Amino acid sequence: MISHRPAFLKYIAQTSSDPHALEIVKANGPYLIDRNGKRYLDLISGIGVNNTGHRSKRVVQAIRKQLGKYLHTMVFGEHIQFPQVRLASLLNTVLPDTLNSTYFVNSGSEAIEGALKLAKRGTGRHKVVAMRHAYHGSTHGALSLMSSSYFSDFYRPLLPEVYFADLNVMQSLDLIDKQTACVVVEPIQGEAGYIPSTMEFLSAIRERCSEKGAILIFDEIQSGMGRTGSLFAFEQYGVVPDILCLAKAFGGGLPLGAFIADRDLMQVLSHDPVLGHITTFGGHPLSCAAAYENLKWMVSDKLYERAGMIEDIFRTELAGAPFVEKITGKGAMLALHLDNKDRMQFVVSHCMGHGVMTDWFLYNEQAVRIAPPLTISKEQCKKACRILIGALERSGSEIDA
Ligand code: PMP
């Protein structure tokens, strides 16, 4: 089989100097298969996308069915597209009453952009509070919410009046005042290495936002769609946001994002100016057909409950493993924090060599990502743990020698 590596490196824009450059020819369930026929147990789900596994029969069938009908017909919001209407109606049944109007987009960054605009328009304010070490996307607005100047400095000027609070530090909430349009939070902070918000912190943000008239935006782009043990992580906190952002696993493997709010708030985008937020491909019928089947399956079979089983196995099997300082996260969104970057890199590459795909985090170079598809079996989890432990043990002689 011809290698596509040279053309990949030559013609595809690169995001780093050392991409995985793994040539995947097929993916099934929790497995990726490369051009040499080697199978990898996927512990990262394409970074939080394949929560129901790769190419599930149900989702593929739904895509095929829609393929026989129509693809793109008109920009979002003009034609009545049944796949969109059906998906938004299903969302309405699984979300709190106040999250009843869905604006479909194509990605996580776009969901954040839409939510920011909606908050500004809805409040007439423009001050934004975000959390330090959060990641909300790479477009200019979403990038403005990134506290790390290493990532953002070259791209200034960014959105003005963005202030950073510290996750789980109550005093930071003083930043939220009557000039604040919105506060953006990931209930489980992703790229810092899966750090959950505390109950106390999220409740206090909710209270402070309501008191000051600021809009609370939850970014559940990574923590949503069953990953943490409930359909959305916020359900475990008993705190309802004013705007919910979804993407990644929402599309069942196809590109789809959404920001969801109350109809009274959402309707401000339709007037003064008319077409206040528009998108050509947002809510593509193929993506919505896949997302509907994916969500229906997740809800009917309570796939989100499998996250607890996955968490138990990884926490039990990896308890006491060498060089593990702590395991953070919730459900199937876990981070194995090691003592240094070299060890993390060794573990990730040793695991790859032994057929387990894992990765690190954007802002945390000592942690290993464990976020497998929810459909992974107990035996597959245990196998992954054995390989992780083998990698950790081996790292002792390889990098501490
Ligand atoms: N928010 C969170 C929490 C994310 O993890 C990501 C992607 N890693 C995004 C937003 C941006 O999503 P996208 O890459 O689809 O624009």
Tab-separated table of C-alpha atoms and ligand atoms in Angstrom:
chain	number	residue	atom	x	y	z
A	1	MET	CA	0.000	0.000	0.000
A	2	ILE	CA	1.403	3.428	-0.965
A	3	SER	CA	2.213	5.706	1.962
A	4	HIS	CA	0.441	9.058	1.885
A	5	ARG	CA	2.818	10.474	4.478
A	6	PRO	CA	4.978	12.552	2.086
A	7	ALA	CA	1.915	14.228	0.517
A	8	PHE	CA	0.384	14.726	3.959
A	9	LEU	CA	3.486	16.555	5.144
A	10	LYS	CA	3.865	18.479	1.889
A	11	TYR	CA	0.333	19.535	1.030
A	12	ILE	CA	-1.660	19.465	4.261
A	13	ALA	CA	-1.272	22.489	6.512
A	14	GLN	CA	0.366	21.360	9.736
A	15	THR	CA	-0.541	22.347	13.284
A	16	SER	CA	2.702	21.181	14.896
A	17	SER	CA	6.143	19.991	13.910
A	18	ASP	CA	5.474	16.444	15.087
A	19	PRO	CA	2.014	15.219	14.116
A	20	HIS	CA	1.017	11.614	14.974
A	21	ALA	CA	0.984	11.069	11.180
A	22	LEU	CA	-0.753	7.774	11.728
A	23	GLU	CA	-2.425	6.645	8.533
A	24	ILE	CA	-5.816	5.355	9.561
A	25	VAL	CA	-7.575	3.289	6.930
A	26	LYS	CA	-10.561	2.170	8.974
A	27	ALA	CA	-12.207	2.699	12.335
A	28	ASN	CA	-14.752	0.465	14.049
A	29	GLY	CA	-16.241	0.759	17.544
A	30	PRO	CA	-13.365	1.566	19.919
A	31	TYR	CA	-10.661	0.636	17.381
A	32	LEU	CA	-8.607	2.518	14.806
A	33	ILE	CA	-6.791	0.481	12.164
A	34	ASP	CA	-3.704	1.777	10.375
A	35	ARG	CA	-2.341	1.043	6.901
A	36	ASN	CA	-0.293	-1.855	8.254
A	37	GLY	CA	-3.390	-3.459	9.707
A	38	LYS	CA	-2.360	-2.578	13.266
A	39	ARG	CA	-5.283	-1.962	15.646
A	40	TYR	CA	-5.289	0.798	18.245
A	41	LEU	CA	-7.707	0.927	21.139
A	42	ASP	CA	-8.885	4.523	21.011
A	43	LEU	CA	-8.602	6.091	24.469
A	44	ILE	CA	-9.289	9.627	23.242
A	45	SER	CA	-12.268	9.277	20.872
A	46	GLY	CA	-10.821	11.675	18.276
A	47	ILE	CA	-10.577	14.150	21.163
A	48	GLY	CA	-14.028	13.783	22.598
A	49	VAL	CA	-15.935	13.114	19.380
A	50	ASN	CA	-16.627	9.402	19.050
A	51	ASN	CA	-18.556	8.942	22.297
A	52	THR	CA	-20.657	6.177	20.737
A	53	GLY	CA	-17.634	4.632	19.027
A	54	HIS	CA	-16.477	4.832	15.451
A	55	ARG	CA	-18.949	4.247	12.642
A	56	SER	CA	-21.744	2.721	14.694
A	57	LYS	CA	-24.279	0.849	12.586
A	58	ARG	CA	-27.118	3.063	13.778
A	59	VAL	CA	-25.436	6.334	12.919
A	60	VAL	CA	-24.117	5.092	9.567
A	61	GLN	CA	-27.609	3.884	8.622
A	62	ALA	CA	-29.129	7.251	9.532
A	63	ILE	CA	-26.528	9.026	7.377
A	64	ARG	CA	-27.244	6.670	4.452
A	65	LYS	CA	-30.968	7.306	4.765
A	66	GLN	CA	-30.501	11.078	4.651
A	67	LEU	CA	-28.062	10.726	1.722
A	68	GLY	CA	-30.944	9.334	-0.307
A	69	LYS	CA	-32.990	12.494	0.320
A	70	TYR	CA	-31.075	15.766	0.222
A	71	LEU	CA	-27.827	17.388	1.309
A	72	HIS	CA	-27.501	21.157	1.553
A	73	THR	CA	-30.507	23.083	0.248
A	74	MET	CA	-30.393	26.552	1.838
A	75	VAL	CA	-28.628	28.553	4.555
A	76	PHE	CA	-29.551	27.760	8.155
A	77	GLY	CA	-32.901	29.106	9.274
A	78	GLU	CA	-34.699	29.501	5.948
A	79	HIS	CA	-35.974	26.093	4.795
A	80	ILE	CA	-37.768	23.667	7.073
A	81	GLN	CA	-35.301	20.808	7.201
A	82	PHE	CA	-36.829	17.835	8.977
A	83	PRO	CA	-33.482	16.473	10.321
A	84	GLN	CA	-32.917	19.814	12.113
A	85	VAL	CA	-36.470	20.078	13.434
A	86	ARG	CA	-36.446	16.482	14.694
A	87	LEU	CA	-33.081	16.931	16.434
A	88	ALA	CA	-34.047	20.252	18.053
A	89	SER	CA	-37.327	18.701	19.232
A	90	LEU	CA	-35.440	15.774	20.793
A	91	LEU	CA	-33.036	18.178	22.492
A	92	ASN	CA	-36.021	19.998	23.910
A	93	THR	CA	-37.173	16.797	25.631
A	94	VAL	CA	-33.799	16.129	27.296
A	95	LEU	CA	-32.908	19.678	28.354
A	96	PRO	CA	-34.378	21.930	31.071
A	97	ASP	CA	-37.387	24.044	30.021
A	98	THR	CA	-35.314	27.213	29.654
A	99	LEU	CA	-33.007	25.634	27.040
A	100	ASN	CA	-35.642	25.326	24.365
A	101	SER	CA	-34.300	27.050	21.246
A	102	THR	CA	-31.380	25.651	19.265
A	103	TYR	CA	-29.124	27.502	16.855
A	104	PHE	CA	-27.132	24.956	14.835
A	105	VAL	CA	-23.571	25.691	13.713
A	106	ASN	CA	-20.676	23.566	12.434
A	107	SER	CA	-18.147	23.445	15.255
A	108	GLY	CA	-17.337	24.190	18.864
A	109	SER	CA	-15.646	27.504	18.129
A	110	GLU	CA	-18.681	28.623	16.176
A	111	ALA	CA	-20.991	27.653	19.030
A	112	ILE	CA	-18.909	29.853	21.342
A	113	GLU	CA	-18.885	32.736	18.847
A	114	GLY	CA	-22.666	32.568	18.533
A	115	ALA	CA	-23.128	32.377	22.308
A	116	LEU	CA	-20.876	35.417	22.860
A	117	LYS	CA	-22.804	37.451	20.306
A	118	LEU	CA	-26.118	36.370	21.782
A	119	ALA	CA	-24.984	37.371	25.273
A	120	LYS	CA	-23.807	40.794	24.070
A	121	ARG	CA	-26.992	41.403	22.154
A	122	GLY	CA	-29.214	40.059	24.944
A	123	THR	CA	-27.652	42.223	27.663
A	124	GLY	CA	-26.438	45.262	25.732
A	125	ARG	CA	-23.104	44.791	27.550
A	126	HIS	CA	-19.733	43.618	26.299
A	127	LYS	CA	-17.598	42.612	29.271
A	128	VAL	CA	-16.821	38.879	29.293
A	129	VAL	CA	-15.536	36.740	32.156
A	130	ALA	CA	-13.789	33.484	31.266
A	131	MET	CA	-11.824	30.979	33.328
A	132	ARG	CA	-8.060	30.860	33.357
A	133	HIS	CA	-6.722	27.765	31.456
A	134	ALA	CA	-10.000	27.231	29.618
A	135	TYR	CA	-10.085	26.341	25.938
A	136	HIS	CA	-13.081	27.435	23.885
A	137	GLY	CA	-11.749	27.339	20.316
A	138	SER	CA	-9.320	28.967	17.891
A	139	THR	CA	-11.395	31.626	16.122
A	140	HIS	CA	-10.742	35.214	17.192
A	141	GLY	CA	-13.624	35.491	19.677
A	142	ALA	CA	-13.013	32.087	21.229
A	143	LEU	CA	-9.261	32.740	21.260
A	144	SER	CA	-9.903	35.933	23.227
A	145	LEU	CA	-11.113	33.687	26.059
A	146	MET	CA	-7.740	31.947	26.267
A	147	SER	CA	-5.757	33.167	29.249
A	148	SER	CA	-2.393	31.967	27.990
A	149	SER	CA	-0.558	34.777	26.197
A	150	TYR	CA	1.703	32.131	24.618
A	151	PHE	CA	-1.249	31.120	22.455
A	152	SER	CA	-2.906	34.474	21.969
A	153	ASP	CA	-0.282	37.250	21.834
A	154	PHE	CA	0.492	36.980	18.132
A	155	TYR	CA	-3.151	37.356	17.235
A	156	ARG	CA	-3.911	40.597	19.052
A	157	PRO	CA	-5.952	42.718	18.984
A	158	LEU	CA	-8.564	40.333	20.313
A	159	LEU	CA	-11.930	41.018	21.956
A	160	PRO	CA	-11.599	43.816	24.501
A	161	GLU	CA	-12.756	43.585	28.102
A	162	VAL	CA	-12.218	39.897	28.685
A	163	TYR	CA	-11.352	39.150	32.333
A	164	PHE	CA	-10.038	35.886	33.712
A	165	ALA	CA	-11.303	34.234	36.866
A	166	ASP	CA	-9.698	31.216	38.521
A	167	LEU	CA	-11.700	28.022	38.437
A	168	ASN	CA	-12.954	27.048	41.897
A	169	VAL	CA	-11.658	30.252	43.524
A	170	MET	CA	-14.670	31.998	44.994
A	171	GLN	CA	-13.074	35.446	45.283
A	172	SER	CA	-12.625	35.521	41.489
A	173	LEU	CA	-16.357	35.851	41.159
A	174	ASP	CA	-16.093	39.467	42.261
A	175	LEU	CA	-15.171	40.090	38.605
A	176	ILE	CA	-18.803	39.496	37.638
A	177	ASP	CA	-20.619	42.826	37.893
A	178	LYS	CA	-23.394	44.850	36.289
A	179	GLN	CA	-21.240	45.500	33.202
A	180	THR	CA	-20.740	41.786	32.569
A	181	ALA	CA	-22.470	40.423	29.482
A	182	CYS	CA	-21.546	36.805	30.159
A	183	VAL	CA	-19.460	34.298	32.040
A	184	VAL	CA	-18.155	31.332	30.075
A	185	VAL	CA	-17.322	28.121	31.944
A	186	GLU	CA	-16.566	24.494	31.163
A	187	PRO	CA	-18.145	22.472	34.003
A	188	ILE	CA	-15.161	20.111	33.629
A	189	GLN	CA	-12.209	22.117	32.390
A	190	GLY	CA	-10.777	20.191	29.442
A	191	GLU	CA	-7.363	21.247	28.261
A	192	ALA	CA	-6.027	22.036	31.738
A	193	GLY	CA	-6.171	18.262	32.320
A	194	TYR	CA	-9.820	17.466	33.128
A	195	ILE	CA	-10.377	19.559	36.229
A	196	PRO	CA	-13.960	19.489	37.534
A	197	SER	CA	-15.588	22.661	38.852
A	198	THR	CA	-16.748	22.265	42.417
A	199	MET	CA	-20.482	22.259	43.187
A	200	GLU	CA	-19.969	25.293	45.377
A	201	PHE	CA	-18.219	27.233	42.599
A	202	LEU	CA	-20.744	26.552	39.838
A	203	SER	CA	-23.674	27.337	42.160
A	204	ALA	CA	-22.005	30.582	43.204
A	205	ILE	CA	-21.438	31.587	39.563
A	206	ARG	CA	-25.080	30.890	38.792
A	207	GLU	CA	-26.188	32.983	41.741
A	208	ARG	CA	-23.844	35.857	40.950
A	209	CYS	CA	-24.837	35.902	37.241
A	210	SER	CA	-28.533	36.014	38.130
A	211	GLU	CA	-27.907	38.765	40.679
A	212	LYS	CA	-25.907	40.938	38.238
A	213	GLY	CA	-27.971	40.196	35.124
A	214	ALA	CA	-25.052	38.447	33.364
A	215	ILE	CA	-25.610	35.493	31.076
A	216	LEU	CA	-24.121	32.161	32.125
A	217	ILE	CA	-22.684	30.135	29.237
A	218	PHE	CA	-21.654	26.522	29.756
A	219	ASP	CA	-19.206	25.091	27.261
A	220	GLU	CA	-20.109	21.398	27.248
A	221	ILE	CA	-18.407	20.844	23.936
A	222	GLN	CA	-16.157	18.228	25.510
A	223	SER	CA	-17.989	17.355	28.739
A	224	GLY	CA	-21.393	16.862	27.108
A	225	MET	CA	-22.986	13.938	25.299
A	226	GLY	CA	-22.676	11.433	28.096
A	227	ARG	CA	-18.989	11.717	28.740
A	228	THR	CA	-19.174	12.402	32.466
A	229	GLY	CA	-21.987	10.025	33.485
A	230	SER	CA	-25.021	12.145	32.655
A	231	LEU	CA	-26.083	13.426	29.260
A	232	PHE	CA	-24.627	16.831	30.203
A	233	ALA	CA	-22.223	17.459	33.065
A	234	PHE	CA	-24.315	20.371	34.382
A	235	GLU	CA	-27.052	17.922	35.393
A	236	GLN	CA	-24.757	16.627	38.136
A	237	TYR	CA	-24.358	20.137	39.509
A	238	GLY	CA	-28.003	21.100	39.588
A	239	VAL	CA	-27.055	24.371	37.879
A	240	VAL	CA	-28.706	25.393	34.596
A	241	PRO	CA	-26.881	27.796	32.251
A	242	ASP	CA	-28.599	30.469	30.173
A	243	ILE	CA	-26.770	29.259	27.064
A	244	LEU	CA	-25.436	25.760	26.475
A	245	CYS	CA	-22.753	25.154	23.828
A	246	LEU	CA	-22.390	21.736	22.224
A	247	ALA	CA	-20.202	20.288	19.450
A	248	LYS	CA	-17.684	17.434	19.121
A	249	ALA	CA	-19.643	14.248	20.060
A	250	PHE	CA	-22.941	16.000	19.361
A	251	GLY	CA	-22.673	15.225	15.627
A	252	GLY	CA	-22.133	11.478	16.107
A	253	GLY	CA	-18.893	11.753	14.096
A	254	LEU	CA	-20.004	14.466	11.667
A	255	PRO	CA	-19.351	18.190	12.146
A	256	LEU	CA	-22.101	19.863	14.145
A	257	GLY	CA	-22.299	22.416	16.935
A	258	ALA	CA	-25.080	24.308	18.652
A	259	PHE	CA	-25.788	27.068	21.102
A	260	ILE	CA	-29.029	26.584	22.930
A	261	ALA	CA	-30.966	29.147	24.962
A	262	ASP	CA	-34.451	30.300	25.858
A	263	ARG	CA	-36.559	31.399	22.885
A	264	ASP	CA	-37.039	34.910	24.336
A	265	LEU	CA	-33.303	35.453	24.392
A	266	MET	CA	-32.553	33.670	21.101
A	267	GLN	CA	-35.064	35.684	19.101
A	268	VAL	CA	-32.982	38.878	19.488
A	269	LEU	CA	-30.744	37.526	16.711
A	270	SER	CA	-33.623	37.735	14.235
A	271	HIS	CA	-34.204	41.502	14.300
A	272	ASP	CA	-32.427	44.879	14.560
A	273	PRO	CA	-30.386	43.870	12.655
A	274	VAL	CA	-32.279	41.165	10.847
A	275	LEU	CA	-29.991	38.163	10.147
A	276	GLY	CA	-27.910	39.062	13.205
A	277	HIS	CA	-26.136	35.724	13.046
A	278	ILE	CA	-26.128	33.594	9.918
A	279	THR	CA	-24.398	30.477	8.654
A	280	THR	CA	-24.491	28.600	5.372
A	281	PHE	CA	-23.810	25.060	6.532
A	282	GLY	CA	-24.783	25.205	10.226
A	283	GLY	CA	-27.099	22.277	10.994
A	284	HIS	CA	-26.256	20.374	7.822
A	285	PRO	CA	-28.987	17.767	7.266
A	286	LEU	CA	-26.485	14.911	7.157
A	287	SER	CA	-24.935	15.979	10.464
A	288	CYS	CA	-28.361	16.463	12.047
A	289	ALA	CA	-29.519	13.030	10.876
A	290	ALA	CA	-26.411	11.458	12.447
A	291	ALA	CA	-26.770	13.548	15.611
A	292	TYR	CA	-30.411	12.605	16.039
A	293	GLU	CA	-29.723	8.878	15.855
A	294	ASN	CA	-26.709	9.279	18.120
A	295	LEU	CA	-28.640	11.224	20.751
A	296	LYS	CA	-31.681	8.947	20.542
A	297	TRP	CA	-29.450	5.921	21.117
A	298	MET	CA	-27.597	7.586	23.959
A	299	VAL	CA	-30.841	8.472	25.705
A	300	SER	CA	-32.765	5.246	25.082
A	301	ASP	CA	-29.888	2.957	26.115
A	302	LYS	CA	-28.612	5.356	28.802
A	303	LEU	CA	-25.117	5.047	27.307
A	304	TYR	CA	-24.007	7.852	29.628
A	305	GLU	CA	-24.327	5.443	32.546
A	306	ARG	CA	-21.387	3.475	31.126
A	307	ALA	CA	-19.103	6.404	31.992
A	308	GLY	CA	-19.265	5.408	35.678
A	309	MET	CA	-18.175	1.836	34.885
A	310	ILE	CA	-15.279	3.181	32.808
A	311	GLU	CA	-14.214	5.554	35.585
A	312	ASP	CA	-14.327	2.785	38.209
A	313	ILE	CA	-12.140	0.448	36.166
A	314	PHE	CA	-9.488	3.056	35.337
A	315	ARG	CA	-9.393	4.433	38.887
A	316	THR	CA	-9.228	0.956	40.454
A	317	GLU	CA	-6.716	-0.588	38.058
A	318	LEU	CA	-4.440	2.453	37.996
A	319	ALA	CA	-4.547	3.100	41.755
A	320	GLY	CA	-0.995	2.806	43.001
A	321	ALA	CA	0.509	2.665	39.483
A	322	PRO	CA	4.049	4.074	39.537
A	323	PHE	CA	4.633	7.794	38.868
A	324	VAL	CA	0.899	8.617	38.919
A	325	GLU	CA	0.437	11.667	41.126
A	326	LYS	CA	-3.337	11.848	40.807
A	327	ILE	CA	-6.242	11.013	38.541
A	328	THR	CA	-8.675	13.859	37.897
A	329	GLY	CA	-11.914	14.155	35.955
A	330	LYS	CA	-15.326	12.542	35.971
A	331	GLY	CA	-16.722	9.476	34.212
A	332	ALA	CA	-15.020	8.752	30.901
A	333	MET	CA	-13.180	12.079	31.029
A	334	LEU	CA	-10.082	11.244	33.077
A	335	ALA	CA	-6.545	12.593	33.257
A	336	LEU	CA	-3.621	10.623	34.611
A	337	HIS	CA	-1.254	13.221	36.071
A	338	LEU	CA	2.387	12.084	36.021
A	339	ASP	CA	5.489	13.616	37.560
A	340	ASN	CA	6.973	15.172	34.413
A	341	LYS	CA	6.625	15.842	30.692
A	342	ASP	CA	9.250	13.287	29.590
A	343	ARG	CA	7.343	10.529	31.315
A	344	MET	CA	4.063	11.631	29.762
A	345	GLN	CA	5.676	11.567	26.317
A	346	PHE	CA	7.221	8.169	26.942
A	347	VAL	CA	3.897	6.731	28.134
A	348	VAL	CA	1.955	8.121	25.158
A	349	SER	CA	4.436	6.748	22.632
A	350	HIS	CA	4.869	3.385	24.414
A	351	CYS	CA	1.082	2.990	24.448
A	352	MET	CA	0.900	3.817	20.727
A	353	GLY	CA	3.543	1.167	20.088
A	354	HIS	CA	1.421	-1.333	22.025
A	355	GLY	CA	-1.854	-0.504	20.280
A	356	VAL	CA	-3.386	2.027	22.671
A	357	MET	CA	-4.016	5.545	21.412
A	358	THR	CA	-3.817	8.259	24.009
A	359	ASP	CA	-2.630	11.854	24.099
A	360	TRP	CA	-1.734	14.824	26.259
A	361	PHE	CA	-3.450	18.157	26.975
A	362	LEU	CA	-2.994	21.607	25.479
A	363	TYR	CA	-2.103	23.260	28.801
A	364	ASN	CA	-0.915	20.291	30.787
A	365	GLU	CA	2.168	18.493	29.579
A	366	GLN	CA	2.321	16.011	32.439
A	367	ALA	CA	-1.058	14.376	32.057
A	368	VAL	CA	-2.273	11.519	29.872
A	369	ARG	CA	-5.781	11.699	28.420
A	370	ILE	CA	-8.250	8.869	29.026
A	371	ALA	CA	-11.538	9.514	27.240
A	372	PRO	CA	-12.556	6.351	25.384
A	373	PRO	CA	-15.835	5.798	23.551
A	374	LEU	CA	-18.603	5.015	26.048
A	375	THR	CA	-19.190	1.754	24.194
A	376	ILE	CA	-15.760	0.364	25.180
A	377	SER	CA	-16.045	-2.953	27.051
A	378	LYS	CA	-14.776	-3.731	30.566
A	379	GLU	CA	-12.162	-6.095	29.120
A	380	GLN	CA	-10.941	-3.416	26.713
A	381	CYS	CA	-10.635	-0.930	29.608
A	382	LYS	CA	-8.653	-3.467	31.623
A	383	LYS	CA	-6.405	-4.190	28.663
A	384	ALA	CA	-5.731	-0.463	28.250
A	385	CYS	CA	-4.861	-0.251	31.961
A	386	ARG	CA	-2.392	-3.149	31.670
A	387	ILE	CA	-0.664	-1.392	28.778
A	388	LEU	CA	-0.626	1.940	30.621
A	389	ILE	CA	0.875	0.295	33.717
A	390	GLY	CA	3.452	-1.479	31.523
A	391	ALA	CA	4.378	1.900	29.999
A	392	LEU	CA	4.695	3.537	33.416
A	393	GLU	CA	6.859	0.697	34.762
A	394	ARG	CA	9.043	0.750	31.688
A	395	SER	CA	9.436	4.519	31.942
A	396	GLY	CA	11.347	3.991	35.196
A	397	SER	CA	14.236	2.290	33.436
A	398	GLU	CA	13.945	4.267	30.188
A	399	ILE	CA	13.806	7.851	31.362
A	400	ASP	CA	15.042	7.806	34.938
A	401	ALA	CA	18.142	5.768	34.084
B	1	PMP	N1	-14.611	24.119	23.702
B	1	PMP	C1	-14.031	23.031	24.215
B	1	PMP	C2	-14.224	22.694	25.661
B	1	PMP	C3	-13.226	22.222	23.412
B	1	PMP	O1	-12.629	21.145	23.929
B	1	PMP	C4	-13.062	22.566	22.056
B	1	PMP	C5	-12.200	21.731	21.129
B	1	PMP	N2	-11.130	21.094	21.701
B	1	PMP	C6	-13.701	23.700	21.561
B	1	PMP	C7	-14.475	24.460	22.410
B	1	PMP	C8	-13.552	24.132	20.113
B	1	PMP	O2	-14.208	23.234	19.284
B	1	PMP	P1	-13.844	23.156	17.709
B	1	PMP	O3	-12.480	22.592	17.604
B	1	PMP	O4	-14.912	22.249	17.154
B	1	PMP	O5	-13.953	24.518	17.170
